[in-house]
PDB file of C-alpha atoms in Angstrom:
ATOM      1  CA  MET A 722     117.589  53.391  31.481  1.00 48.00           C
ATOM      2  CA  LYS A 723     118.712  50.350  33.447  1.00 50.00           C
ATOM      3  CA  THR A 724     115.594  50.531  35.639  1.00 48.00           C
ATOM      4  CA  LYS A 725     113.324  50.701  32.606  1.00 50.00           C
ATOM      5  CA  THR A 726     115.069  47.696  31.077  1.00 50.00           C
ATOM      6  CA  LEU A 727     114.648  45.624  34.246  1.00 41.00           C
ATOM      7  CA  PHE A 728     111.004  46.656  34.499  1.00 42.00           C
ATOM      8  CA  SER A 729     110.395  45.646  30.870  1.00 49.00           C
ATOM      9  CA  ILE A 730     112.025  42.258  31.457  1.00 43.00           C
ATOM     10  CA  PHE A 731     109.861  41.751  34.568  1.00 38.00           C
ATOM     11  CA  ILE A 732     106.648  42.561  32.656  1.00 41.00           C
ATOM     12  CA  CYS A 733     107.648  40.222  29.826  1.00 45.00           C
ATOM     13  CA  CYS A 734     108.269  37.414  32.319  1.00 40.00           C
ATOM     14  CA  LEU A 735     104.844  37.928  33.887  1.00 33.00           C
ATOM     15  CA  LEU A 736     103.126  37.889  30.502  1.00 35.00           C
ATOM     16  CA  SER A 737     105.072  34.812  29.478  1.00 39.00           C
ATOM     17  CA  LEU A 738     104.138  33.007  32.708  1.00 34.00           C
ATOM     18  CA  SER A 739     100.471  33.969  32.278  1.00 35.00           C
ATOM     19  CA  SER A 740     100.532  32.700  28.707  1.00 36.00           C
ATOM     20  CA  VAL A 741     102.083  29.391  29.772  1.00 37.00           C
ATOM     21  CA  GLN A 742      99.468  28.928  32.540  1.00 42.00           C
ATOM     22  CA  ALA A 743      96.629  29.682  30.107  1.00 41.00           C
ATOM     23  CA  GLY A 744      98.135  27.274  27.627  1.00 46.00           C
ATOM     24  CA  ASN A 745      98.364  24.562  30.294  1.00 62.00           C
ATOM     25  CA  TRP A 746      94.699  25.121  31.180  1.00 67.00           C
ATOM     26  CA  TRP A 747      93.456  24.755  27.614  1.00 70.00           C
ATOM     27  CA  ASP A 748      95.804  21.868  26.886  1.00 77.00           C
ATOM     28  CA  LYS A 749      94.397  19.869  29.801  1.00 77.00           C
ATOM     29  CA  VAL A 750      90.693  20.373  29.053  1.00 82.00           C
ATOM     30  CA  PRO A 751      90.528  17.537  26.462  1.00 86.00           C
ATOM     31  CA  LEU A 752      92.171  15.225  29.018  1.00 92.00           C
ATOM     32  CA  LEU A 753      89.416  15.665  31.625  1.00 95.00           C
ATOM     33  CA  VAL A 754      87.241  12.595  32.200  1.00 96.00           C
ATOM     34  CA  TYR A 755      83.623  13.681  32.734  1.00 97.00           C
ATOM     35  CA  THR A 756      82.627  11.124  35.371  1.00 98.00           C
ATOM     36  CA  PRO A 757      82.139  11.189  39.176  1.00 98.00           C
ATOM     37  CA  ARG A 758      85.403   9.286  39.710  1.00 98.00           C
ATOM     38  CA  TYR A 759      87.516  12.087  38.236  1.00 98.00           C
ATOM     39  CA  PHE A 760      85.648  15.225  39.340  1.00 98.00           C
ATOM     40  CA  GLY A 761      84.920  17.038  42.597  1.00 98.00           C
ATOM     41  CA  ALA A 762      82.415  16.089  45.267  1.00 98.00           C
ATOM     42  CA  ASN A 763      79.541  18.194  43.885  1.00 98.00           C
ATOM     43  CA  ALA A 764      80.005  17.804  40.124  1.00 98.00           C
ATOM     44  CA  PHE A 765      77.578  14.887  39.656  1.00 98.00           C
ATOM     45  CA  PRO A 766      74.654  15.032  42.129  1.00 98.00           C
ATOM     46  CA  ILE A 767      73.037  11.678  42.837  1.00 98.00           C
ATOM     47  CA  PRO A 768      69.210  12.013  42.783  1.00 98.00           C
ATOM     48  CA  GLU A 769      67.578  12.385  46.182  1.00 97.00           C
ATOM     49  CA  MET A 770      65.068   9.917  47.585  1.00 96.00           C
ATOM     50  CA  LEU A 771      61.717  11.685  48.065  1.00 96.00           C
ATOM     51  CA  GLY A 772      59.803   8.846  49.718  1.00 94.00           C
ATOM     52  CA  GLY A 773      56.856   9.098  47.347  1.00 96.00           C
ATOM     53  CA  LYS A 774      55.276  12.114  49.087  1.00 96.00           C
ATOM     54  CA  LEU A 775      55.627  15.801  48.279  1.00 98.00           C
ATOM     55  CA  SER A 776      55.599  18.364  51.061  1.00 97.00           C
ATOM     56  CA  SER A 777      52.766  20.891  51.146  1.00 96.00           C
ATOM     57  CA  ARG A 778      54.985  23.457  52.905  1.00 98.00           C
ATOM     58  CA  TRP A 779      57.542  25.914  51.615  1.00 98.00           C
ATOM     59  CA  GLU A 780      61.067  24.903  52.678  1.00 98.00           C
ATOM     60  CA  VAL A 781      64.232  27.013  52.850  1.00 99.00           C
ATOM     61  CA  GLU A 782      67.422  25.100  53.661  1.00 99.00           C
ATOM     62  CA  LEU A 783      70.975  26.194  54.391  1.00 99.00           C
ATOM     63  CA  ARG A 784      73.537  23.420  54.739  1.00 99.00           C
ATOM     64  CA  GLY A 785      77.225  23.192  55.545  1.00 99.00           C
ATOM     65  CA  GLU A 786      79.040  20.175  54.095  1.00 99.00           C
ATOM     66  CA  TYR A 787      82.455  18.585  54.522  1.00 99.00           C
ATOM     67  CA  HIS A 788      83.672  16.026  51.974  1.00 99.00           C
ATOM     68  CA  THR A 789      86.823  14.012  52.545  1.00 99.00           C
ATOM     69  CA  MET A 790      88.743  11.368  50.606  1.00 98.00           C
ATOM     70  CA  PRO A 791      92.455  10.545  50.357  1.00 98.00           C
ATOM     71  CA  GLY A 792      93.984  13.561  48.647  1.00 98.00           C
ATOM     72  CA  ASP A 793      90.891  15.816  48.594  1.00 98.00           C
ATOM     73  CA  LYS A 794      89.327  17.901  51.363  1.00 98.00           C
ATOM     74  CA  THR A 795      86.291  19.946  50.330  1.00 98.00           C
ATOM     75  CA  LYS A 796      83.951  22.269  52.245  1.00 98.00           C
ATOM     76  CA  ASP A 797      80.886  24.007  50.872  1.00 98.00           C
ATOM     77  CA  VAL A 798      77.739  25.955  51.686  1.00 99.00           C
ATOM     78  CA  PHE A 799      74.614  24.568  50.028  1.00 99.00           C
ATOM     79  CA  ALA A 800      71.184  26.214  49.722  1.00 99.00           C
ATOM     80  CA  ARG A 801      67.777  24.844  48.693  1.00 99.00           C
ATOM     81  CA  LEU A 802      64.328  26.329  48.129  1.00 99.00           C
ATOM     82  CA  TYR A 803      61.233  24.145  47.724  1.00 99.00           C
ATOM     83  CA  ILE A 804      57.983  25.726  46.507  1.00 98.00           C
ATOM     84  CA  PRO A 805      54.777  23.641  46.745  1.00 98.00           C
ATOM     85  CA  ILE A 806      52.129  24.063  44.065  1.00 98.00           C
ATOM     86  CA  ALA A 807      48.409  23.217  44.279  1.00 95.00           C
ATOM     87  CA  LYS A 808      48.576  22.276  47.978  1.00 90.00           C
ATOM     88  CA  GLY A 809      51.362  19.764  47.485  1.00 93.00           C
ATOM     89  CA  ARG A 810      50.164  18.146  44.259  1.00 97.00           C
ATOM     90  CA  ALA A 811      53.291  19.497  42.581  1.00 99.00           C
ATOM     91  CA  GLY A 812      56.436  21.359  43.540  1.00 98.00           C
ATOM     92  CA  VAL A 813      59.555  23.123  42.312  1.00 99.00           C
ATOM     93  CA  THR A 814      63.037  22.871  43.811  1.00 99.00           C
ATOM     94  CA  VAL A 815      65.907  25.306  43.250  1.00 99.00           C
ATOM     95  CA  GLN A 816      69.207  24.334  44.832  1.00 99.00           C
ATOM     96  CA  GLY A 817      72.974  24.498  44.491  1.00 98.00           C
ATOM     97  CA  VAL A 818      76.349  25.091  46.104  1.00 98.00           C
ATOM     98  CA  ILE A 819      76.797  28.780  46.912  1.00 98.00           C
ATOM     99  CA  GLN A 820      80.509  28.555  47.718  1.00 98.00           C
ATOM    100  CA  GLU A 821      83.061  25.732  47.688  1.00 98.00           C
ATOM    101  CA  TRP A 822      86.558  25.510  49.162  1.00 98.00           C
ATOM    102  CA  TYR A 823      88.830  22.626  48.206  1.00 98.00           C
ATOM    103  CA  GLU A 824      92.394  21.407  48.500  1.00 98.00           C
ATOM    104  CA  THR A 825      93.763  18.337  46.726  1.00 98.00           C
ATOM    105  CA  SER A 826      97.086  16.554  46.769  1.00 98.00           C
ATOM    106  CA  PRO A 827      99.372  16.786  43.715  1.00 97.00           C
ATOM    107  CA  GLU A 828      98.634  13.107  43.048  1.00 98.00           C
ATOM    108  CA  VAL A 829      94.855  13.648  42.873  1.00 98.00           C
ATOM    109  CA  ARG A 830      95.351  16.791  40.797  1.00 96.00           C
ATOM    110  CA  ASP A 831      97.458  14.869  38.277  1.00 96.00           C
ATOM    111  CA  GLU A 832      95.063  11.895  38.216  1.00 97.00           C
ATOM    112  CA  ARG A 833      92.200  14.252  37.305  1.00 96.00           C
ATOM    113  CA  ASN A 834      94.357  16.284  34.860  1.00 94.00           C
ATOM    114  CA  ALA A 835      93.552  19.402  36.887  1.00 95.00           C
ATOM    115  CA  VAL A 836      95.647  22.571  37.066  1.00 94.00           C
ATOM    116  CA  GLU A 837      95.571  23.781  40.689  1.00 94.00           C
ATOM    117  CA  VAL A 838      95.474  22.004  44.054  1.00 96.00           C
ATOM    118  CA  LYS A 839      93.552  24.885  45.668  1.00 95.00           C
ATOM    119  CA  GLN A 840      91.115  27.445  44.283  1.00 92.00           C
ATOM    120  CA  PRO A 841      92.903  30.742  43.470  1.00 92.00           C
ATOM    121  CA  ILE A 842      89.530  32.523  43.152  1.00 92.00           C
ATOM    122  CA  PRO A 843      86.059  31.867  44.678  1.00 92.00           C
ATOM    123  CA  CYS A 844      84.398  28.697  43.385  1.00 96.00           C
ATOM    124  CA  HIS A 845      80.621  28.305  43.136  1.00 96.00           C
ATOM    125  CA  GLY A 846      78.493  25.360  42.056  1.00 97.00           C
ATOM    126  CA  ASP A 847      75.809  24.572  39.510  1.00 98.00           C
ATOM    127  CA  ALA A 848      72.207  25.712  39.878  1.00 98.00           C
ATOM    128  CA  ILE A 849      69.829  22.726  39.858  1.00 98.00           C
ATOM    129  CA  PHE A 850      66.118  22.947  39.090  1.00 99.00           C
ATOM    130  CA  GLY A 851      63.670  20.156  39.956  1.00 99.00           C
ATOM    131  CA  PHE A 852      60.033  19.846  38.887  1.00 99.00           C
ATOM    132  CA  HIS A 853      57.925  17.306  40.786  1.00 99.00           C
ATOM    133  CA  TYR A 854      54.402  15.951  40.416  1.00 99.00           C
ATOM    134  CA  GLN A 855      52.428  13.781  42.842  1.00 98.00           C
ATOM    135  CA  ALA A 856      51.145  11.152  40.421  1.00 98.00           C
ATOM    136  CA  LEU A 857      49.470   8.905  43.013  1.00 98.00           C
ATOM    137  CA  THR A 858      48.571   9.037  46.701  1.00 96.00           C
ATOM    138  CA  SER A 859      47.226   5.815  48.194  1.00 95.00           C
ATOM    139  CA  GLU A 860      47.632   4.428  51.702  1.00 88.00           C
ATOM    140  CA  LYS A 861      46.431   1.045  50.454  1.00 89.00           C
ATOM    141  CA  TRP A 862      48.862   0.785  47.523  1.00 94.00           C
ATOM    142  CA  MET A 863      51.684   3.331  47.348  1.00 97.00           C
ATOM    143  CA  ASP A 864      52.582   6.972  46.796  1.00 98.00           C
ATOM    144  CA  ILE A 865      54.301   7.975  43.543  1.00 99.00           C
ATOM    145  CA  ILE A 866      56.207  11.122  42.521  1.00 99.00           C
ATOM    146  CA  VAL A 867      57.558  11.741  39.024  1.00 99.00           C
ATOM    147  CA  SER A 868      60.274  14.367  38.590  1.00 99.00           C
ATOM    148  CA  ALA A 869      62.283  16.147  35.910  1.00 99.00           C
ATOM    149  CA  ASN A 870      65.572  17.756  36.939  1.00 99.00           C
ATOM    150  CA  LEU A 871      68.070  20.012  35.185  1.00 98.00           C
ATOM    151  CA  LYS A 872      71.618  20.820  36.292  1.00 98.00           C
ATOM    152  CA  THR A 873      72.859  23.964  34.589  1.00 97.00           C
ATOM    153  CA  ALA A 874      76.397  24.683  33.383  1.00 95.00           C
ATOM    154  CA  SER A 875      76.888  27.505  35.881  1.00 95.00           C
ATOM    155  CA  GLY A 876      79.561  25.916  38.107  1.00 96.00           C
ATOM    156  CA  GLY A 877      83.147  27.150  38.197  1.00 94.00           C
ATOM    157  CA  ARG A 878      86.697  25.778  38.074  1.00 95.00           C
ATOM    158  CA  LEU A 879      86.425  23.317  35.207  1.00 96.00           C
ATOM    159  CA  CYS A 880      90.216  23.564  34.977  1.00 94.00           C
ATOM    160  CA  ASP A 881      90.484  21.968  38.437  1.00 96.00           C
ATOM    161  CA  ALA A 882      87.861  19.276  37.656  1.00 97.00           C
ATOM    162  CA  ARG A 883      85.414  20.697  40.206  1.00 98.00           C
ATOM    163  CA  TYR A 884      82.387  21.284  37.948  1.00 98.00           C
ATOM    164  CA  THR A 885      81.837  20.168  34.358  1.00 96.00           C
ATOM    165  CA  ASP A 886      80.689  23.446  32.742  1.00 94.00           C
ATOM    166  CA  ALA A 887      78.122  21.267  30.942  1.00 95.00           C
ATOM    167  CA  ALA A 888      74.444  20.549  31.475  1.00 95.00           C
ATOM    168  CA  SER A 889      72.939  17.311  32.734  1.00 97.00           C
ATOM    169  CA  TYR A 890      69.394  16.162  33.386  1.00 98.00           C
ATOM    170  CA  TRP A 891      67.538  13.252  34.917  1.00 99.00           C
ATOM    171  CA  PHE A 892      63.995  11.957  35.100  1.00 99.00           C
ATOM    172  CA  ASP A 893      62.988   9.750  38.006  1.00 98.00           C
ATOM    173  CA  CYS A 894      60.046   8.054  39.646  1.00 99.00           C
ATOM    174  CA  ASN A 895      59.957   7.912  43.457  1.00 98.00           C
ATOM    175  CA  ILE A 896      57.662   5.482  45.230  1.00 98.00           C
ATOM    176  CA  GLY A 897      56.909   4.986  48.916  1.00 98.00           C
ATOM    177  CA  ARG A 898      54.669   2.839  51.055  1.00 98.00           C
ATOM    178  CA  THR A 899      54.062   2.820  54.811  1.00 97.00           C
ATOM    179  CA  LEU A 900      54.780  -0.663  56.151  1.00 97.00           C
ATOM    180  CA  TRP A 901      53.681  -0.021  59.725  1.00 96.00           C
ATOM    181  CA  ASN A 902      52.532   2.754  62.044  1.00 94.00           C
ATOM    182  CA  ASN A 903      51.001   2.877  65.493  1.00 94.00           C
ATOM    183  CA  PRO A 904      47.405   4.063  66.029  1.00 91.00           C
ATOM    184  CA  GLU A 905      48.573   7.532  67.103  1.00 89.00           C
ATOM    185  CA  LYS A 906      50.828   7.722  63.981  1.00 87.00           C
ATOM    186  CA  THR A 907      53.745   8.898  66.097  1.00 92.00           C
ATOM    187  CA  LEU A 908      55.787   5.841  65.091  1.00 97.00           C
ATOM    188  CA  SER A 909      56.094   4.495  61.565  1.00 97.00           C
ATOM    189  CA  VAL A 910      58.268   2.544  59.140  1.00 98.00           C
ATOM    190  CA  ARG A 911      58.175   3.318  55.434  1.00 98.00           C
ATOM    191  CA  ALA A 912      59.827   1.727  52.383  1.00 98.00           C
ATOM    192  CA  GLN A 913      60.945   3.881  49.472  1.00 98.00           C
ATOM    193  CA  GLY A 914      62.457   3.349  46.045  1.00 98.00           C
ATOM    194  CA  MET A 915      63.581   5.320  43.028  1.00 99.00           C
ATOM    195  CA  VAL A 916      64.356   4.529  39.383  1.00 99.00           C
ATOM    196  CA  GLY A 917      65.045   6.815  36.455  1.00 99.00           C
ATOM    197  CA  PHE A 918      67.193   7.988  33.549  1.00 99.00           C
ATOM    198  CA  TYR A 919      70.284  10.193  34.026  1.00 99.00           C
ATOM    199  CA  CYS A 920      72.183  11.946  31.224  1.00 98.00           C
ATOM    200  CA  TRP A 921      75.136  14.342  31.142  1.00 98.00           C
ATOM    201  CA  MET A 922      77.215  16.032  28.472  1.00 95.00           C
ATOM    202  CA  THR A 923      80.895  15.092  28.069  1.00 94.00           C
ATOM    203  CA  ASN A 924      83.937  16.470  26.238  1.00 90.00           C
ATOM    204  CA  SER A 925      84.335  13.361  24.064  1.00 86.00           C
ATOM    205  CA  ILE A 926      84.082  13.865  20.301  1.00 83.00           C
ATOM    206  CA  GLN A 927      82.831  10.300  19.751  1.00 84.00           C
ATOM    207  CA  ASN A 928      80.338  10.248  22.651  1.00 83.00           C
ATOM    208  CA  ARG A 929      78.925  13.686  23.345  1.00 88.00           C
ATOM    209  CA  GLN A 930      76.804  12.434  26.243  1.00 94.00           C
ATOM    210  CA  ASN A 931      76.742   9.607  28.766  1.00 97.00           C
ATOM    211  CA  ASP A 932      73.434   7.883  29.562  1.00 97.00           C
ATOM    212  CA  ALA A 933      72.798   6.109  32.839  1.00 98.00           C
ATOM    213  CA  LEU A 934      70.184   4.260  34.859  1.00 98.00           C
ATOM    214  CA  CYS A 935      69.667   5.891  38.264  1.00 99.00           C
ATOM    215  CA  TYR A 936      68.273   3.923  41.185  1.00 99.00           C
ATOM    216  CA  GLY A 937      67.721   3.931  44.916  1.00 99.00           C
ATOM    217  CA  LEU A 938      66.268   1.783  47.678  1.00 99.00           C
ATOM    218  CA  GLY A 939      65.733   2.801  51.289  1.00 99.00           C
ATOM    219  CA  LEU A 940      63.776   2.887  54.529  1.00 99.00           C
ATOM    220  CA  GLN A 941      62.351   5.720  56.588  1.00 98.00           C
ATOM    221  CA  GLY A 942      61.470   5.571  60.265  1.00 98.00           C
ATOM    222  CA  THR A 943      59.682   8.211  62.339  1.00 97.00           C
ATOM    223  CA  CYS A 944      59.489   8.565  66.109  1.00 97.00           C
ATOM    224  CA  HIS A 945      57.608  11.622  67.337  1.00 95.00           C
ATOM    225  CA  ASN A 946      59.679  14.605  66.095  1.00 97.00           C
ATOM    226  CA  PHE A 947      62.555  12.508  64.753  1.00 98.00           C
ATOM    227  CA  THR A 948      62.830  11.103  61.219  1.00 98.00           C
ATOM    228  CA  LEU A 949      65.613   8.768  60.089  1.00 99.00           C
ATOM    229  CA  ASP A 950      66.215   7.958  56.412  1.00 99.00           C
ATOM    230  CA  VAL A 951      68.733   5.448  55.065  1.00 99.00           C
ATOM    231  CA  ASP A 952      69.199   4.522  51.417  1.00 99.00           C
ATOM    232  CA  TYR A 953      71.504   2.902  48.890  1.00 99.00           C
ATOM    233  CA  SER A 954      71.572   4.901  45.655  1.00 99.00           C
ATOM    234  CA  GLY A 955      73.556   5.634  42.521  1.00 99.00           C
ATOM    235  CA  PHE A 956      73.570   5.550  38.758  1.00 99.00           C
ATOM    236  CA  ARG A 957      75.250   3.401  36.108  1.00 98.00           C
ATOM    237  CA  GLY A 958      76.761   4.963  32.997  1.00 97.00           C
ATOM    238  CA  TYR A 959      77.659   2.871  29.972  1.00 94.00           C
ATOM    239  CA  ARG A 960      81.236   3.988  29.229  1.00 92.00           C
ATOM    240  CA  GLY A 961      82.927   2.334  32.215  1.00 92.00           C
ATOM    241  CA  GLU A 962      85.288   5.206  33.070  1.00 93.00           C
ATOM    242  CA  GLY A 963      84.327   5.843  36.673  1.00 97.00           C
ATOM    243  CA  ASP A 964      80.681   6.493  35.772  1.00 98.00           C
ATOM    244  CA  LYS A 965      78.987   4.022  38.136  1.00 98.00           C
ATOM    245  CA  PRO A 966      78.852   5.794  41.516  1.00 99.00           C
ATOM    246  CA  MET A 967      77.217   4.017  44.440  1.00 99.00           C
ATOM    247  CA  VAL A 968      76.624   5.613  47.843  1.00 99.00           C
ATOM    248  CA  PHE A 969      75.105   4.811  51.211  1.00 99.00           C
ATOM    249  CA  ARG A 970      73.237   7.783  52.682  1.00 99.00           C
ATOM    250  CA  SER A 971      71.693   8.454  56.076  1.00 99.00           C
ATOM    251  CA  LYS A 972      69.770  11.501  57.282  1.00 99.00           C
ATOM    252  CA  LEU A 973      68.447  12.323  60.746  1.00 99.00           C
ATOM    253  CA  ASN A 974      65.935  15.176  61.092  1.00 99.00           C
ATOM    254  CA  TYR A 975      64.537  16.733  64.244  1.00 99.00           C
ATOM    255  CA  GLU A 976      61.569  19.090  63.825  1.00 98.00           C
ATOM    256  CA  ILE A 977      60.053  21.519  66.295  1.00 96.00           C
ATOM    257  CA  LYS A 978      57.571  24.261  65.390  1.00 94.00           C
ATOM    258  CA  LYS A 979      58.361  24.225  61.656  1.00 96.00           C
ATOM    259  CA  ASN A 980      62.102  24.336  62.318  1.00 99.00           C
ATOM    260  CA  ILE A 981      64.177  21.329  61.253  1.00 99.00           C
ATOM    261  CA  VAL A 982      67.755  20.492  62.175  1.00 99.00           C
ATOM    262  CA  SER A 983      69.187  17.898  59.802  1.00 99.00           C
ATOM    263  CA  PHE A 984      72.368  15.827  60.021  1.00 99.00           C
ATOM    264  CA  ARG A 985      73.530  13.779  57.028  1.00 99.00           C
ATOM    265  CA  TYR A 986      76.250  11.237  56.388  1.00 99.00           C
ATOM    266  CA  LYS A 987      77.112   9.877  52.945  1.00 99.00           C
ATOM    267  CA  HIS A 988      79.654   7.131  52.262  1.00 99.00           C
ATOM    268  CA  GLY A 989      80.931   6.497  48.754  1.00 98.00           C
ATOM    269  CA  LEU A 990      81.041   2.816  47.820  1.00 98.00           C
ATOM    270  CA  GLN A 991      82.182   2.980  44.193  1.00 98.00           C
ATOM    271  CA  ASP A 992      83.347   5.720  41.782  1.00 98.00           C
ATOM    272  CA  TYR A 993      82.326   8.342  44.347  1.00 98.00           C
ATOM    273  CA  LEU A 994      85.163   8.138  46.852  1.00 96.00           C
ATOM    274  CA  TYR A 995      84.131  10.750  49.414  1.00 99.00           C
ATOM    275  CA  ASP A 996      82.757  10.536  52.927  1.00 99.00           C
ATOM    276  CA  THR A 997      80.426  13.495  53.461  1.00 99.00           C
ATOM    277  CA  PHE A 998      79.212  15.015  56.719  1.00 99.00           C
ATOM    278  CA  SER A 999      76.655  17.815  56.695  1.00 99.00           C
ATOM    279  CA  LEU A1000      74.574  19.881  59.090  1.00 99.00           C
ATOM    280  CA  ALA A1001      71.557  21.871  57.914  1.00 99.00           C
ATOM    281  CA  TYR A1002      68.844  24.183  59.167  1.00 99.00           C
ATOM    282  CA  ILE A1003      65.481  24.035  57.368  1.00 99.00           C
ATOM    283  CA  ARG A1004      62.690  26.546  57.884  1.00 99.00           C
ATOM    284  CA  CYS A1005      59.189  25.527  56.814  1.00 98.00           C
ATOM    285  CA  PHE A1006      56.314  27.904  56.024  1.00 95.00           C
TER     286      PHE A1006
END
């Protein structure tokens, strides 16, 4: 009888603890701030610079990433598939974080109104779909790509402010122009820019979505099998709650026989506080 009583008390304590944890999770959801400043490293992707030219090859990419900021260490595995259409006149991109591992300090957890400092279960990211069209190709003037992109609400761990569990979308126009190349076209310098509209859903009753201007400006240099890209990019929301991220990005690619090894570094300048290092393998077909 005594054993049964102790067992019953133990079960009641577990149920009570579970109920309290669930209550804490739901109580904190309205306190989350849906902006890059108060979410994880992959919650709000900043549009990529495409240089004004679409690839005519299939691309499969697998990338390992490490994001670090005071109070947050994040690792993830990222995958991307690019499918060209009509010999490179258009293309479709499917990408996202397959698995993410994170650990935050109690201070960062409390600032974000999150529940846990480390994922108790596997965490995966949002699936992102991009649709691209080569609007203009001109060596004399410039190359132009227009794109429509959708981030789904498939990411996990909203309670830890890792992913928003809400959709977002952006439309952008990428332009590029070759400033110089040598006669053999083994060396070149190219300017690139991007401008567009970025929108994401929030948990605010008064403002159900945040609208932003996205932008980017950069240079690309090629030397034989090496390609170096640098750019300054971001977007500017209108609510002023950590919704104006700015980043400096660099990417070095080395290609040999349709195999590309890519190293990236991204430094957050404002409202995106991470430094990101990544190494990727890309196979082209």
